[in-house]
Coordinates of C-alpha atoms in Angstrom, one line a residue:
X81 CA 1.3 -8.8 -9.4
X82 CA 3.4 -8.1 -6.6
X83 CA 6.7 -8.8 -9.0
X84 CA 5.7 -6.4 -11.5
X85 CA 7.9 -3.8 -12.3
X86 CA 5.6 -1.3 -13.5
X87 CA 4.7 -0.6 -9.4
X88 CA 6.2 2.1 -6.6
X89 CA 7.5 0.6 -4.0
X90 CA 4.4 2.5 -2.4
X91 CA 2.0 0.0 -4.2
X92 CA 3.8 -2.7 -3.9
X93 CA 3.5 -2.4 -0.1
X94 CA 0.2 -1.1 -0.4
X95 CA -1.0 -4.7 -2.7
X96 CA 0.7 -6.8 -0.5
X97 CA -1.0 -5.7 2.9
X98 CA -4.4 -5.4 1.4
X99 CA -4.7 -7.8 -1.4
X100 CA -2.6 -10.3 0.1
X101 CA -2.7 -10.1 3.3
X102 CA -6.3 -8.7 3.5
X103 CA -6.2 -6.0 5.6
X104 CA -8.6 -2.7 5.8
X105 CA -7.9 0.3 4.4
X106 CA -7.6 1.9 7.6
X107 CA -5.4 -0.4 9.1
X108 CA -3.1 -0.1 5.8
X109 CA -3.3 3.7 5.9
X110 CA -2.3 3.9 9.8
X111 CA 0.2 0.8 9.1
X112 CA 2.0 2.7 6.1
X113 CA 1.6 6.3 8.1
X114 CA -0.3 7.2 5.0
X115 CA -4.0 8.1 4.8
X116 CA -6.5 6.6 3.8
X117 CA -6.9 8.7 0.5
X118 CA -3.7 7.7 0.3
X119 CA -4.4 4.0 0.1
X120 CA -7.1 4.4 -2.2
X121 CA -5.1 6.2 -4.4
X122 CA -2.7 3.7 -5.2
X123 CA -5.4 0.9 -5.3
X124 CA -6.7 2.8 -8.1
X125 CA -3.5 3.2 -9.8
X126 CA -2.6 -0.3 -8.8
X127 CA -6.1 -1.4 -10.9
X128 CA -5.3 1.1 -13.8
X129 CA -1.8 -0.7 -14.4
X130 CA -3.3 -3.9 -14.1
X131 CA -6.1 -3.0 -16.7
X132 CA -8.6 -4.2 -14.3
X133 CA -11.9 -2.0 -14.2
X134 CA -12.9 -0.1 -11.0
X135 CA -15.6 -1.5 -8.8
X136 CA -18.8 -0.2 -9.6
X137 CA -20.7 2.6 -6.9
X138 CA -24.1 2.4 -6.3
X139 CA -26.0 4.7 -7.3
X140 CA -28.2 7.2 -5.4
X141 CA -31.8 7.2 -7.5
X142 CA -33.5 3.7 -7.0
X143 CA -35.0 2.5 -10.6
X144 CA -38.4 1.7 -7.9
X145 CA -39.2 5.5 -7.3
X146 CA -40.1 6.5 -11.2
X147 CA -42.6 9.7 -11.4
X148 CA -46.0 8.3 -11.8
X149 CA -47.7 8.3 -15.4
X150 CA -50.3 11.0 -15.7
X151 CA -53.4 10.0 -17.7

């Protein structure tokens, strides 16, 4: 991934300290002297490129707390 030539050089150093190297996102933002919207921006393009999906959010409605059935 880190060879392909699709990337910024932005991404590139992006993937390689948090993908590789595992960092946070904070530590990648303040590392980079970007922030971290910044970061998570080019994670996102990084995982459009690569055609990998996003990460699903959870979501804020439980199923558990349906309206109860009148009868």
């Amino acid at each position: 991934m880190e060879q392909c030539r699709y990337l910024t050089d932005r991404e590139r150093r992006v993937f390689n300290l948090v993908c590789r190297r595992g960092w946070a996102i904070e530590d990648a933002a303040a590392e980079l002297y970007l922030s971290r919207s910044s970061v998570n921006a080019c994670l996102r393009s990084i995982r459009d490129k690569a055609g990998i999906s996003r990460p699903r959010q959870k979501t804020s409605i439980s199923h558990d707390k349906r309206c109860p059935v009148v009868r």
